[in-house]
Short mmCIF file of C-alpha atoms and ligand atoms in Angstrom, two decimals:
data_model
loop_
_atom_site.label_atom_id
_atom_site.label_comp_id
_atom_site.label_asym_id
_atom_site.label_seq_id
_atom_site.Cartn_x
_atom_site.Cartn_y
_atom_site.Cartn_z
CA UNK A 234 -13.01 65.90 29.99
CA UNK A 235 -16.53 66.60 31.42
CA UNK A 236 -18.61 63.83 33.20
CA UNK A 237 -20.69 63.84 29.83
CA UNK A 238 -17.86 63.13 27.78
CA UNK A 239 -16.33 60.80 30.25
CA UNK A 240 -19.38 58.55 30.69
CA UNK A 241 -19.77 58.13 27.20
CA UNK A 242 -15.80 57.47 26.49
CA UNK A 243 -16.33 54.85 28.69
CA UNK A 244 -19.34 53.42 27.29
CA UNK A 245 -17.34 53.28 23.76
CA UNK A 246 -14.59 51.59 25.19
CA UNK A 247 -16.94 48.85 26.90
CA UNK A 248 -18.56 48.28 23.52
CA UNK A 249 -15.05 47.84 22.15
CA UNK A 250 -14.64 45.12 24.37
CA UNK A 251 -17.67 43.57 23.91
CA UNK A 252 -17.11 43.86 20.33
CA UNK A 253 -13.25 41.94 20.78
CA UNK A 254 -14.54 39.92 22.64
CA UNK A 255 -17.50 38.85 19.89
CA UNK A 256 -14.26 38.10 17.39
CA UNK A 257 -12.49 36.01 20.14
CA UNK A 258 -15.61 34.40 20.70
CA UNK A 259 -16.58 33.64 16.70
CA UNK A 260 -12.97 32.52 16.39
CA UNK A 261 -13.10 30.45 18.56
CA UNK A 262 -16.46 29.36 17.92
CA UNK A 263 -14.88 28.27 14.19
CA UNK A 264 -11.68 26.59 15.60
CA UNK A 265 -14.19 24.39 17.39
CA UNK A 266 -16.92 23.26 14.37
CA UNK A 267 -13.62 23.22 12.41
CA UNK A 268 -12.29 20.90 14.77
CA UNK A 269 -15.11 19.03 15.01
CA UNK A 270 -15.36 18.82 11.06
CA UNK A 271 -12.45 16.91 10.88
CA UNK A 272 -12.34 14.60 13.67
CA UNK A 273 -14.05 12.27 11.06
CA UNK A 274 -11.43 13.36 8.60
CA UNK A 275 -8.36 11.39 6.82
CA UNK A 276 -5.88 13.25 4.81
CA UNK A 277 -5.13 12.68 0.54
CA UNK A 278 -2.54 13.53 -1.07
CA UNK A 279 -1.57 12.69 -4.57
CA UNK A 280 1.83 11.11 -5.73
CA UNK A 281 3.67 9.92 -9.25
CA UNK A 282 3.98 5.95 -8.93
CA UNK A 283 4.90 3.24 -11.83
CA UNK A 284 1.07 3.43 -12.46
CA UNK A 285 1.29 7.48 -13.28
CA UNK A 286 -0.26 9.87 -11.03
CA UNK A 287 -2.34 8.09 -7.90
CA UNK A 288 -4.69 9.29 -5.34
CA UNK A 289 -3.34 8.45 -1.76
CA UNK A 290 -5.75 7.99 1.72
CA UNK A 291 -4.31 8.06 5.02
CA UNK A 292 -5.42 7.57 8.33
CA UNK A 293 -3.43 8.11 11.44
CA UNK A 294 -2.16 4.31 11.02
CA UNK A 295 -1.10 4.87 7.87
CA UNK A 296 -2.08 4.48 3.79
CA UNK A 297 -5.86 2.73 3.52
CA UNK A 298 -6.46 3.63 -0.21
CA UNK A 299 -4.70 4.22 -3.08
CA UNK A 300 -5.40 4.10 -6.70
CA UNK A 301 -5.90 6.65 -9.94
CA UNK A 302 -9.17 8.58 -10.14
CA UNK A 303 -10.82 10.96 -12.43
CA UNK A 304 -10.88 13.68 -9.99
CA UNK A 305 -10.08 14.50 -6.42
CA UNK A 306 -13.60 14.78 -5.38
CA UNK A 307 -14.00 11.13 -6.69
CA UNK A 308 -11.63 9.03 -5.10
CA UNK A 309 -13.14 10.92 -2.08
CA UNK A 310 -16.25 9.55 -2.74
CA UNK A 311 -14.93 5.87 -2.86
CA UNK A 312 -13.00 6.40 0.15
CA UNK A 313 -16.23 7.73 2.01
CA UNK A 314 -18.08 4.52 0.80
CA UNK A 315 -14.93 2.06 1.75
CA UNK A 316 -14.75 3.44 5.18
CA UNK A 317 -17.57 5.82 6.37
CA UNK A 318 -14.84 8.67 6.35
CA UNK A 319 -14.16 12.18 4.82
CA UNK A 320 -10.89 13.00 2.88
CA UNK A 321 -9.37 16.76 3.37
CA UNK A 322 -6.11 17.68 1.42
CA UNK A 323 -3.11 16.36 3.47
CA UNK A 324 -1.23 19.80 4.89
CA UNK A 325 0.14 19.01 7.84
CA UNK A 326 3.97 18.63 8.85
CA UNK A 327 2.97 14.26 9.46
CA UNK A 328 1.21 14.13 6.43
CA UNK A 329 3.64 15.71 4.36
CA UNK A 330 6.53 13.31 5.99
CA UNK A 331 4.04 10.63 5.11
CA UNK A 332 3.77 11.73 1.01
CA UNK A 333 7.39 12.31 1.03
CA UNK A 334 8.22 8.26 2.19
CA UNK A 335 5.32 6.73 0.01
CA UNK A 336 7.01 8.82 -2.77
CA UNK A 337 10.29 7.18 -2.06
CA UNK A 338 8.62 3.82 -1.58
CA UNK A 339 6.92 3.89 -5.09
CA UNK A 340 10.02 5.31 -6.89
CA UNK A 341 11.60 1.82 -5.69
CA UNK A 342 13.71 2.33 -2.77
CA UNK A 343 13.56 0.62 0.38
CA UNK A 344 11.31 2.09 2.62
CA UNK A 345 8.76 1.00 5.36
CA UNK A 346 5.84 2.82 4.79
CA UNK A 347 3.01 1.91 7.05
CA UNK A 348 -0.55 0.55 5.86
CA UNK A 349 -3.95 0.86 7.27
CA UNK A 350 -5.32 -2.44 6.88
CA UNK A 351 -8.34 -1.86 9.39
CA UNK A 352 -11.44 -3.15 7.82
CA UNK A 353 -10.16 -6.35 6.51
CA UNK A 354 -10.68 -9.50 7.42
CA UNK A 355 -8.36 -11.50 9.64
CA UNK A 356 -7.67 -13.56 6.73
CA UNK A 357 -7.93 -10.92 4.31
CA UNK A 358 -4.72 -8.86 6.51
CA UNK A 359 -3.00 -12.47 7.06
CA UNK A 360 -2.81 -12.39 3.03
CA UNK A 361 -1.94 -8.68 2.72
CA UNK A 362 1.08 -8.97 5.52
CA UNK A 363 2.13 -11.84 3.25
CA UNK A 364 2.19 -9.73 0.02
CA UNK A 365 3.82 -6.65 1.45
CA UNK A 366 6.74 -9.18 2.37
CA UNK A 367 7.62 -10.54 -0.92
CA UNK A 368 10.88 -8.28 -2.05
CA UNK A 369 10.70 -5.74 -5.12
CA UNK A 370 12.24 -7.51 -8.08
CA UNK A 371 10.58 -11.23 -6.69
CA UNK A 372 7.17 -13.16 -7.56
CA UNK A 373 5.44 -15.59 -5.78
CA UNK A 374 2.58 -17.51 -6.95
CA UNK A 375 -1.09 -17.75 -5.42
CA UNK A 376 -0.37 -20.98 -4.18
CA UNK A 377 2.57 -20.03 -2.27
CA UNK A 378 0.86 -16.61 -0.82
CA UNK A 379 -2.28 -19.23 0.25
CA UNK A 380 0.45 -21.20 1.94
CA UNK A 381 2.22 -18.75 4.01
CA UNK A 382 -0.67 -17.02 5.10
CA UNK A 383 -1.84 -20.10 6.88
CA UNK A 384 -4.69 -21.30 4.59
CA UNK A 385 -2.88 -23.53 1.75
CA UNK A 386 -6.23 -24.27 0.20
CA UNK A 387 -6.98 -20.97 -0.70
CA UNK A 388 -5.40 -19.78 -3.63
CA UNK A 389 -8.41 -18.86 -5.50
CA UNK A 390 -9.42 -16.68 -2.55
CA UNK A 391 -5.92 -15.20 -2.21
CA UNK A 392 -6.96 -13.66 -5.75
CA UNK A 393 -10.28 -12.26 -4.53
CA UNK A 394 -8.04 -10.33 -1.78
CA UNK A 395 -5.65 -9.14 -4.33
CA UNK A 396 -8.11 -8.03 -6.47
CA UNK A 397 -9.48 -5.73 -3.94
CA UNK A 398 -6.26 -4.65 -2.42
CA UNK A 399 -6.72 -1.28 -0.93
CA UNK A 400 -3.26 -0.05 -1.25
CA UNK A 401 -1.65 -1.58 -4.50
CA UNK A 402 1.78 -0.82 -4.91
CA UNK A 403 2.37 -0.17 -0.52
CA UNK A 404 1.45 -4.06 -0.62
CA UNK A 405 2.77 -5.34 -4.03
CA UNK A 406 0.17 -7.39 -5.90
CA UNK A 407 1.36 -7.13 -8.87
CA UNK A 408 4.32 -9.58 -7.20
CA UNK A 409 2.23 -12.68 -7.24
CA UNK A 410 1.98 -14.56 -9.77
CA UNK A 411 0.20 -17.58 -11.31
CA UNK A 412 1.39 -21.23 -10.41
CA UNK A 413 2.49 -21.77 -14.09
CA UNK A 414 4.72 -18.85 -13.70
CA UNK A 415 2.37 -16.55 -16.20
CA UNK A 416 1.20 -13.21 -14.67
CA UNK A 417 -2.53 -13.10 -14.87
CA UNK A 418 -4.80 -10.66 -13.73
CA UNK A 419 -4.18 -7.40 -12.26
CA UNK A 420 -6.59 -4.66 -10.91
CA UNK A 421 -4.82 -2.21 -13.38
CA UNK A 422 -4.73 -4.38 -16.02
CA UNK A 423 -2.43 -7.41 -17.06
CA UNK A 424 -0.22 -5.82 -19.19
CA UNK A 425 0.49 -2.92 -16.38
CA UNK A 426 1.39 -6.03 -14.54
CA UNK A 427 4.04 -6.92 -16.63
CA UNK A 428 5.52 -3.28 -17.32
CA UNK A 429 5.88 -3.02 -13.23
CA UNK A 430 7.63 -6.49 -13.35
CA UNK A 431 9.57 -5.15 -16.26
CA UNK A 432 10.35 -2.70 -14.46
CA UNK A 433 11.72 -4.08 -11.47
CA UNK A 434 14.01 -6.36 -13.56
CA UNK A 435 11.59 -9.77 -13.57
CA UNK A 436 12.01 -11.96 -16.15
CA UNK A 437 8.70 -11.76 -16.92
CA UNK A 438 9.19 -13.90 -20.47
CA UNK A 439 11.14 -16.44 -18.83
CA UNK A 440 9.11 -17.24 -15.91
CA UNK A 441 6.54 -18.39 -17.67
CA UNK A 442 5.87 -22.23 -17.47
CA UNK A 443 8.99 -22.85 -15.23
CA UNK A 444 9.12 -20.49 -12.10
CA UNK A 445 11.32 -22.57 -10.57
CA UNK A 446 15.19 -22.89 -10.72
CA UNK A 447 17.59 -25.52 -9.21
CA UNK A 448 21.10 -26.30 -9.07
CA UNK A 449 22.71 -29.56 -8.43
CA UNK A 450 25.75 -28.05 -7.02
CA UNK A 451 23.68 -27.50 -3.99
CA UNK A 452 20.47 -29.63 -4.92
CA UNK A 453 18.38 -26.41 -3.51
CA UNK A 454 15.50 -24.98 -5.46
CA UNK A 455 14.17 -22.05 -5.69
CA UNK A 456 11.63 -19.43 -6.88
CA UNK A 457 13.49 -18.33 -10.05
CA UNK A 458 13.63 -14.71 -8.74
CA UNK A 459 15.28 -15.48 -5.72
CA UNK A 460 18.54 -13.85 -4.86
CA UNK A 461 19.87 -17.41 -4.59
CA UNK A 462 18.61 -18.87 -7.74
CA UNK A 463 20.01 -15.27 -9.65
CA UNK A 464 23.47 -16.85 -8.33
CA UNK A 465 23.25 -20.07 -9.87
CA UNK A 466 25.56 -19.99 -12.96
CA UNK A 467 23.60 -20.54 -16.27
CA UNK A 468 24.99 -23.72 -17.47
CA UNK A 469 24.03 -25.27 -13.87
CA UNK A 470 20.35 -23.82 -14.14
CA UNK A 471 17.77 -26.51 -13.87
CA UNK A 472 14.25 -25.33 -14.55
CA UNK A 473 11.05 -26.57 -13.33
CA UNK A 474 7.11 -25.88 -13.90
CA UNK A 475 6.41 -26.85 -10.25
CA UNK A 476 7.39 -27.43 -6.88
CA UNK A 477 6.12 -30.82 -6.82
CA UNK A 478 8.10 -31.82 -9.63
CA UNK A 479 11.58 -30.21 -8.09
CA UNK A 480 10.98 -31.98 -5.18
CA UNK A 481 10.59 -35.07 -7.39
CA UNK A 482 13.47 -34.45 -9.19
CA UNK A 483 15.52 -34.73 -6.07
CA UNK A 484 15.96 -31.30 -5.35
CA UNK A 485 15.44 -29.57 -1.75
CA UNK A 486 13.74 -26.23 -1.38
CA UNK A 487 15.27 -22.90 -0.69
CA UNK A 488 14.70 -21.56 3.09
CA UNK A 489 14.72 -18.16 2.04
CA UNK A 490 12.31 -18.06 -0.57
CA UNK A 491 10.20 -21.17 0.56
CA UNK A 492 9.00 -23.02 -2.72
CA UNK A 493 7.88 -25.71 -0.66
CA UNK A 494 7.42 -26.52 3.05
CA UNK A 495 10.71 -28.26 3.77
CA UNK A 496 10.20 -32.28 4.78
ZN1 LIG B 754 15.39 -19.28 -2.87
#
């Protein structure tokens, strides 16, 4: 090779470089506006439930919105207005784990999954901790959710909150009731109600106008969907339309499921 051909060899290479070294560069350059995309970003992922197909939101805490949609693009839009944050398709190994338990969770099994309640109120989580307590296959009424949360007076605001529940299903307002025992209202409607409470073996038909069971082999009553009251044999089953008139019959309440505060 002449000194020509050897200059110029070298030249080519250098551009070569340079010219890798562009592609690093613009790869990298993409990693980083990618990464700075999604900093803002939660992940969705879509799952069968009781309620058909829903749209699921998650945030590194855990589920913040769930519900049905019309289209991908507009439960995004909802979730960008609830919470001032983009939604990208949910591909990632934690995510996935994440679909897989809410999956589980909605097909009825027991299993913690883990909700976002950030951007609630105190009172409005104090509520929703409540409701994600009460056992598949139980009710409770407004009254009682009121109670336990702290703020007995509040039953008709308990129903604001579980109107706008976030995650429906994760926290299970379709468990709580009316305090006559009926089901009332339900964001999906009522009758969806009673099909989930169906479907978890409430009985839904029965409840109504006495949610309350005693025995007097123990004088303890209970929320008639309590494991406790389910053990009371039928020809010992006393039934009541309220607390207050359990109580007045004599009868003490249950510690596990709490009808009343105990005196
Ligand atoms: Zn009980």
């Amino acid at each position: 090779m002449n000194g020509e051909g050897s200059r110029r060899f070298g030249e080519e290479r250098a551009l070569g470089l340079l010219r890798d070294a562009g592609k690093h560069l613009g790869a990298m350059r993409e990693g980083l506006v990618e990464r700075a995309l999604t900093r803002g970003t939660d992940r969705l992922f879509t799952c069968d439930s009781p309620l058909g197909e829903v749209y699921v939101g998650v945030s590194e805490r855990g589920v913040r919105l769930l519900g049905r949609a019309a289209s991908p693009e507009e439960f995004a839009r909802r979730y960008r207005e609830r919470f001032g944050r983009l939604l990208s398709w949910g591909t990632d190994e934690s995510t996935r784990a994440l679909a897989r338990r809410v999956a589980t969770a909605l097909a009825g099994e027991k299993v913690e999954v883990p909700a976002d309640l950030s951007g609630t109120t105190p009172f409005q989580r104090r509520v929703l901790e409540v409701v994600k307590g009460i056992p598949r296959g139980e009710v409770r009424s407004y009254a009682w959710v009121a109670r336990e949360a702290g703020s007995p007076k509040a039953s008709r605001a308990v129903g604001t909150v579980m109107a706008s529940n976030p995650v429906p299903l994760v926290i299970p307002c379709h468990r709580v009731i009316k305090n006559d025992g009926t089901t009332g209202n339900y964001a999906f409607g009522a009758e969806e109600k009673v099909g989930l409470l169906e479907g978890e073996g409430v009985p839904v038909s029965e409840l109504a106008g006495s949610p309350y069971l005693a025995t007097p082999t123990t004088g303890i009553f209970c929320h008639a969907t309590c494991p406790n009251a389910r053990r009371i044999k039928p020809e010992n089953r006393r039934r009541f339309r309220s607390a207050q008139a359990a109580i007045e019959a004599g009868y003490r309440p249950c510690r596990v499921c709490r009808p009343a505060v105990a005196g």
